[in-house]
């Protein structure tokens, strides 16, 4: 505690906490399906706490090092992660994360009623082969824009994804798929897709949508056209 004052009606203290290489494992991260996930942080927290007819708190968080390790992949901070808080809301001022071929920027706030977050960035399609068994290799970039809002009992996730794919190889399929460009918009209940590209010396377009239940496809309604394949 840097300073502390107290009277019969008022109590106030300023606190600073510094952490180095603080490691959080499976339990604190609540990633029950990722046994090998972990996170490590280094930084400072400065807070001003007051009791005067109620509890008040204000402060700042500055993380000079933040690393999230997932199976087959990891993300680390690009510059200091900055946030400020009071007794009801955490506001993200600067949260930029980078990984292999990936960049993520997060802005917004998390409060008692619920989150109001915006996530943007880009991801290298080469990573798909690590998570999708049917894809042998891919070259290109995904550009997601995702919003997370609502109340904690009913969080709404919606967004858009732009696709710029130079080529993609699917296992056990002798097809040249290249120059694929597309756009998708989604929420928890549905996704709408519009894609065009080249395949086997010709071209194709695909449009339509799918119904989702918790981001799991339950029904497809897609239309495709092929030319000179």
mmCIF file of C-alpha atoms in Angstrom:
data_model
loop_
_atom_site.group_PDB
_atom_site.id
_atom_site.type_symbol
_atom_site.label_atom_id
_atom_site.label_comp_id
_atom_site.label_asym_id
_atom_site.label_seq_id
_atom_site.Cartn_x
_atom_site.Cartn_y
_atom_site.Cartn_z
ATOM 1 C CA UNK A 1 0.000 0.000 0.000
ATOM 2 C CA UNK A 2 1.439 3.331 -1.013
ATOM 3 C CA UNK A 3 -0.777 5.355 1.328
ATOM 4 C CA UNK A 4 -3.742 4.845 3.589
ATOM 5 C CA UNK A 5 -6.114 7.111 5.506
ATOM 6 C CA UNK A 6 -9.024 6.296 7.757
ATOM 7 C CA UNK A 7 -11.712 8.211 9.667
ATOM 8 C CA UNK A 8 -15.013 7.233 11.220
ATOM 9 C CA UNK A 9 -16.835 7.963 7.938
ATOM 10 C CA UNK A 10 -14.155 7.302 5.347
ATOM 11 C CA UNK A 11 -11.402 4.787 4.553
ATOM 12 C CA UNK A 12 -9.024 5.157 1.603
ATOM 13 C CA UNK A 13 -5.899 3.374 0.417
ATOM 14 C CA UNK A 14 -3.693 3.370 -2.678
ATOM 15 C CA UNK A 15 -2.308 -0.036 -3.655
ATOM 16 C CA UNK A 16 0.242 -1.163 -6.246
ATOM 17 C CA UNK A 17 0.816 -4.824 -7.150
ATOM 18 C CA UNK A 18 3.613 -6.062 -9.396
ATOM 19 C CA UNK A 19 3.639 -9.597 -10.818
ATOM 20 C CA UNK A 20 6.383 -11.344 -12.763
ATOM 21 C CA UNK A 21 5.812 -14.516 -14.808
ATOM 22 C CA UNK A 22 2.496 -15.303 -13.141
ATOM 23 C CA UNK A 23 1.306 -18.577 -14.697
ATOM 24 C CA UNK A 24 -2.347 -19.619 -14.875
ATOM 25 C CA UNK A 25 -3.221 -23.178 -15.811
ATOM 26 C CA UNK A 26 -6.325 -25.089 -16.784
ATOM 27 C CA UNK A 27 -8.450 -24.213 -13.752
ATOM 28 C CA UNK A 28 -8.194 -20.407 -13.741
ATOM 29 C CA UNK A 29 -8.527 -20.253 -17.524
ATOM 30 C CA UNK A 30 -11.689 -22.419 -17.379
ATOM 31 C CA UNK A 31 -10.654 -24.178 -20.594
ATOM 32 C CA UNK A 32 -11.826 -27.632 -19.608
ATOM 33 C CA UNK A 33 -11.396 -29.018 -23.122
ATOM 34 C CA UNK A 34 -7.808 -27.757 -23.454
ATOM 35 C CA UNK A 35 -5.793 -29.584 -20.826
ATOM 36 C CA UNK A 36 -2.511 -28.137 -22.066
ATOM 37 C CA UNK A 37 -3.614 -24.483 -22.198
ATOM 38 C CA UNK A 38 -1.864 -21.956 -19.991
ATOM 39 C CA UNK A 39 -1.196 -18.239 -19.729
ATOM 40 C CA UNK A 40 1.709 -16.248 -18.277
ATOM 41 C CA UNK A 41 1.663 -12.562 -17.325
ATOM 42 C CA UNK A 42 4.044 -9.877 -16.095
ATOM 43 C CA UNK A 43 2.939 -6.363 -15.213
ATOM 44 C CA UNK A 44 1.504 -4.009 -12.635
ATOM 45 C CA UNK A 45 -1.868 -3.143 -11.148
ATOM 46 C CA UNK A 46 -2.420 0.228 -9.470
ATOM 47 C CA UNK A 47 -5.648 0.810 -7.581
ATOM 48 C CA UNK A 48 -7.286 3.394 -5.366
ATOM 49 C CA UNK A 49 -9.827 1.890 -2.976
ATOM 50 C CA UNK A 50 -12.339 3.856 -0.904
ATOM 51 C CA UNK A 51 -15.120 3.109 1.568
ATOM 52 C CA UNK A 52 -17.355 6.133 2.050
ATOM 53 C CA UNK A 53 -21.046 5.322 2.089
ATOM 54 C CA UNK A 54 -20.237 2.524 -0.352
ATOM 55 C CA UNK A 55 -17.287 0.859 -2.040
ATOM 56 C CA UNK A 56 -15.399 2.675 -4.804
ATOM 57 C CA UNK A 57 -12.382 1.507 -6.775
ATOM 58 C CA UNK A 58 -10.424 2.949 -9.673
ATOM 59 C CA UNK A 59 -7.153 1.861 -11.203
ATOM 60 C CA UNK A 60 -5.048 0.774 -14.140
ATOM 61 C CA UNK A 61 -3.580 -2.516 -15.370
ATOM 62 C CA UNK A 62 -0.432 -2.608 -17.480
ATOM 63 C CA UNK A 63 0.885 -5.963 -18.685
ATOM 64 C CA UNK A 64 4.364 -5.795 -20.189
ATOM 65 C CA UNK A 65 4.273 -9.499 -21.043
ATOM 66 C CA UNK A 66 1.292 -11.735 -21.782
ATOM 67 C CA UNK A 67 1.491 -15.157 -23.410
ATOM 68 C CA UNK A 68 -1.431 -17.521 -24.055
ATOM 69 C CA UNK A 69 -0.319 -21.053 -24.949
ATOM 70 C CA UNK A 70 -2.830 -23.370 -26.624
ATOM 71 C CA UNK A 71 -2.202 -26.802 -28.101
ATOM 72 C CA UNK A 72 -0.340 -26.261 -31.404
ATOM 73 C CA UNK A 73 -0.471 -22.465 -31.115
ATOM 74 C CA UNK A 74 0.366 -19.454 -28.944
ATOM 75 C CA UNK A 75 -0.390 -15.716 -28.775
ATOM 76 C CA UNK A 76 1.739 -12.990 -27.186
ATOM 77 C CA UNK A 77 1.306 -9.271 -26.600
ATOM 78 C CA UNK A 78 2.460 -6.724 -29.150
ATOM 79 C CA UNK A 79 3.302 -3.787 -26.886
ATOM 80 C CA UNK A 80 1.979 -3.273 -23.376
ATOM 81 C CA UNK A 81 -1.593 -4.350 -22.696
ATOM 82 C CA UNK A 82 -3.350 -1.397 -21.067
ATOM 83 C CA UNK A 83 -6.684 -1.339 -19.248
ATOM 84 C CA UNK A 84 -8.451 0.737 -16.592
ATOM 85 C CA UNK A 85 -11.174 -0.196 -14.174
ATOM 86 C CA UNK A 86 -13.617 0.944 -11.548
ATOM 87 C CA UNK A 87 -15.821 -1.054 -9.225
ATOM 88 C CA UNK A 88 -18.167 -2.078 -12.056
ATOM 89 C CA UNK A 89 -16.301 -1.974 -15.393
ATOM 90 C CA UNK A 90 -12.995 -3.023 -16.966
ATOM 91 C CA UNK A 91 -12.174 -0.917 -20.047
ATOM 92 C CA UNK A 92 -9.567 -2.117 -22.535
ATOM 93 C CA UNK A 93 -7.410 0.745 -23.851
ATOM 94 C CA UNK A 94 -4.773 -1.190 -25.780
ATOM 95 C CA UNK A 95 -4.910 -4.955 -26.317
ATOM 96 C CA UNK A 96 -2.918 -6.199 -29.314
ATOM 97 C CA UNK A 97 -1.909 -9.852 -29.610
ATOM 98 C CA UNK A 98 0.270 -11.540 -32.222
ATOM 99 C CA UNK A 99 0.937 -15.162 -33.109
ATOM 100 C CA UNK A 100 2.227 -17.090 -36.052
ATOM 101 C CA UNK A 101 0.671 -15.275 -39.009
ATOM 102 C CA UNK A 102 -2.008 -13.823 -36.744
ATOM 103 C CA UNK A 103 -2.827 -10.427 -35.314
ATOM 104 C CA UNK A 104 -5.737 -9.696 -32.957
ATOM 105 C CA UNK A 105 -6.927 -6.335 -31.620
ATOM 106 C CA UNK A 106 -9.499 -6.193 -28.825
ATOM 107 C CA UNK A 107 -11.292 -3.051 -27.660
ATOM 108 C CA UNK A 108 -14.299 -2.275 -25.506
ATOM 109 C CA UNK A 109 -15.283 -3.066 -21.962
ATOM 110 C CA UNK A 110 -16.461 -5.809 -19.621
ATOM 111 C CA UNK A 111 -18.885 -4.811 -16.881
ATOM 112 C CA UNK A 112 -21.281 -6.251 -14.343
ATOM 113 C CA UNK A 113 -24.226 -6.268 -16.814
ATOM 114 C CA UNK A 114 -22.174 -7.887 -19.577
ATOM 115 C CA UNK A 115 -19.467 -7.357 -22.215
ATOM 116 C CA UNK A 116 -19.231 -4.831 -25.047
ATOM 117 C CA UNK A 117 -16.201 -5.992 -27.008
ATOM 118 C CA UNK A 118 -14.935 -5.629 -30.558
ATOM 119 C CA UNK A 119 -12.382 -8.068 -31.995
ATOM 120 C CA UNK A 120 -10.600 -7.440 -35.305
ATOM 121 C CA UNK A 121 -7.479 -8.815 -36.912
ATOM 122 C CA UNK A 122 -6.130 -11.217 -39.479
ATOM 123 C CA UNK A 123 -5.173 -14.891 -39.521
ATOM 124 C CA UNK A 124 -2.897 -16.874 -41.833
ATOM 125 C CA UNK A 125 -4.823 -19.680 -43.564
ATOM 126 C CA UNK A 126 -1.758 -21.915 -43.201
ATOM 127 C CA UNK A 127 -2.965 -22.511 -39.633
ATOM 128 C CA UNK A 128 -6.106 -24.297 -40.872
ATOM 129 C CA UNK A 129 -4.249 -27.568 -41.478
ATOM 130 C CA UNK A 130 -3.494 -27.765 -37.735
ATOM 131 C CA UNK A 131 -7.150 -27.624 -36.750
ATOM 132 C CA UNK A 132 -9.049 -29.069 -39.767
ATOM 133 C CA UNK A 133 -8.064 -32.636 -40.621
ATOM 134 C CA UNK A 134 -9.415 -32.533 -44.181
ATOM 135 C CA UNK A 135 -7.194 -29.601 -45.223
ATOM 136 C CA UNK A 136 -3.655 -30.502 -46.269
ATOM 137 C CA UNK A 137 -2.415 -26.931 -46.811
ATOM 138 C CA UNK A 138 -3.711 -23.438 -47.501
ATOM 139 C CA UNK A 139 -2.283 -20.053 -48.454
ATOM 140 C CA UNK A 140 -4.075 -16.794 -47.789
ATOM 141 C CA UNK A 141 -5.587 -14.643 -45.077
ATOM 142 C CA UNK A 142 -8.800 -14.391 -43.067
ATOM 143 C CA UNK A 143 -9.969 -10.978 -41.825
ATOM 144 C CA UNK A 144 -12.480 -11.322 -38.968
ATOM 145 C CA UNK A 145 -14.543 -8.545 -37.359
ATOM 146 C CA UNK A 146 -16.451 -9.798 -34.329
ATOM 147 C CA UNK A 147 -18.669 -8.072 -31.785
ATOM 148 C CA UNK A 148 -19.531 -9.495 -28.362
ATOM 149 C CA UNK A 149 -22.389 -7.772 -26.532
ATOM 150 C CA UNK A 150 -25.351 -8.447 -24.275
ATOM 151 C CA UNK A 151 -25.866 -9.515 -20.699
ATOM 152 C CA UNK A 152 -24.040 -12.388 -19.024
ATOM 153 C CA UNK A 153 -27.054 -14.723 -19.189
ATOM 154 C CA UNK A 154 -27.541 -13.916 -22.902
ATOM 155 C CA UNK A 155 -24.338 -12.920 -24.686
ATOM 156 C CA UNK A 156 -24.689 -12.102 -28.387
ATOM 157 C CA UNK A 157 -21.786 -12.850 -30.743
ATOM 158 C CA UNK A 158 -21.966 -11.605 -34.333
ATOM 159 C CA UNK A 159 -19.534 -10.587 -37.003
ATOM 160 C CA UNK A 160 -18.143 -10.745 -40.505
ATOM 161 C CA UNK A 161 -15.231 -12.572 -42.132
ATOM 162 C CA UNK A 162 -13.481 -11.688 -45.380
ATOM 163 C CA UNK A 163 -11.516 -14.417 -47.166
ATOM 164 C CA UNK A 164 -8.528 -13.922 -49.467
ATOM 165 C CA UNK A 165 -7.227 -17.390 -50.370
ATOM 166 C CA UNK A 166 -4.409 -17.939 -52.841
ATOM 167 C CA UNK A 167 -4.738 -21.739 -52.833
ATOM 168 C CA UNK A 168 -6.077 -24.622 -50.784
ATOM 169 C CA UNK A 169 -5.316 -28.348 -50.947
ATOM 170 C CA UNK A 170 -7.865 -30.809 -49.577
ATOM 171 C CA UNK A 171 -6.699 -34.279 -48.578
ATOM 172 C CA UNK A 172 -7.627 -37.130 -50.926
ATOM 173 C CA UNK A 173 -8.942 -34.701 -53.560
ATOM 174 C CA UNK A 174 -6.910 -34.096 -56.718
ATOM 175 C CA UNK A 175 -8.307 -30.616 -57.389
ATOM 176 C CA UNK A 176 -6.568 -27.263 -57.836
ATOM 177 C CA UNK A 177 -8.549 -24.725 -55.795
ATOM 178 C CA UNK A 178 -7.154 -21.206 -56.087
ATOM 179 C CA UNK A 179 -7.879 -17.480 -56.013
ATOM 180 C CA UNK A 180 -10.843 -17.889 -53.684
ATOM 181 C CA UNK A 181 -12.383 -14.670 -52.371
ATOM 182 C CA UNK A 182 -15.428 -14.427 -50.205
ATOM 183 C CA UNK A 183 -17.425 -12.853 -47.423
ATOM 184 C CA UNK A 184 -19.444 -14.329 -44.569
ATOM 185 C CA UNK A 185 -21.623 -12.719 -41.924
ATOM 186 C CA UNK A 186 -22.813 -14.626 -38.890
ATOM 187 C CA UNK A 187 -24.444 -14.682 -35.500
ATOM 188 C CA UNK A 188 -25.243 -17.524 -33.145
ATOM 189 C CA UNK A 189 -28.249 -18.552 -35.226
ATOM 190 C CA UNK A 190 -27.134 -18.290 -38.843
ATOM 191 C CA UNK A 191 -24.300 -17.661 -41.306
ATOM 192 C CA UNK A 192 -24.593 -16.168 -44.810
ATOM 193 C CA UNK A 193 -21.846 -16.995 -47.342
ATOM 194 C CA UNK A 194 -20.813 -15.546 -50.711
ATOM 195 C CA UNK A 195 -17.669 -17.082 -52.263
ATOM 196 C CA UNK A 196 -16.052 -17.210 -55.723
ATOM 197 C CA UNK A 197 -12.841 -18.783 -56.985
ATOM 198 C CA UNK A 198 -11.093 -21.108 -59.370
ATOM 199 C CA UNK A 199 -11.196 -24.906 -59.389
ATOM 200 C CA UNK A 200 -9.764 -27.518 -61.803
ATOM 201 C CA UNK A 201 -9.018 -24.964 -64.506
ATOM 202 C CA UNK A 202 -12.475 -23.393 -64.318
ATOM 203 C CA UNK A 203 -14.371 -21.222 -61.877
ATOM 204 C CA UNK A 204 -17.090 -21.515 -59.277
ATOM 205 C CA UNK A 205 -19.379 -19.382 -57.160
ATOM 206 C CA UNK A 206 -21.179 -20.382 -53.967
ATOM 207 C CA UNK A 207 -23.835 -18.468 -52.067
ATOM 208 C CA UNK A 208 -26.398 -19.206 -49.415
ATOM 209 C CA UNK A 209 -26.396 -19.860 -45.742
ATOM 210 C CA UNK A 210 -26.635 -22.247 -42.875
ATOM 211 C CA UNK A 211 -28.558 -22.354 -39.654
ATOM 212 C CA UNK A 212 -26.513 -22.617 -36.473
ATOM 213 C CA UNK A 213 -27.171 -23.750 -32.938
ATOM 214 C CA UNK A 214 -24.426 -22.452 -30.676
ATOM 215 C CA UNK A 215 -22.220 -22.063 -33.796
ATOM 216 C CA UNK A 216 -22.817 -25.723 -34.731
ATOM 217 C CA UNK A 217 -24.331 -26.128 -38.249
ATOM 218 C CA UNK A 218 -27.789 -27.714 -38.194
ATOM 219 C CA UNK A 219 -29.069 -26.984 -41.725
ATOM 220 C CA UNK A 220 -27.471 -25.970 -45.052
ATOM 221 C CA UNK A 221 -28.973 -24.018 -47.946
ATOM 222 C CA UNK A 222 -26.128 -23.416 -50.417
ATOM 223 C CA UNK A 223 -26.156 -22.877 -54.178
ATOM 224 C CA UNK A 224 -23.094 -23.383 -56.406
ATOM 225 C CA UNK A 225 -22.316 -22.692 -60.065
ATOM 226 C CA UNK A 226 -19.381 -24.226 -61.949
ATOM 227 C CA UNK A 227 -17.993 -23.024 -65.283
ATOM 228 C CA UNK A 228 -15.380 -24.731 -67.520
ATOM 229 C CA UNK A 229 -14.339 -27.189 -64.805
#
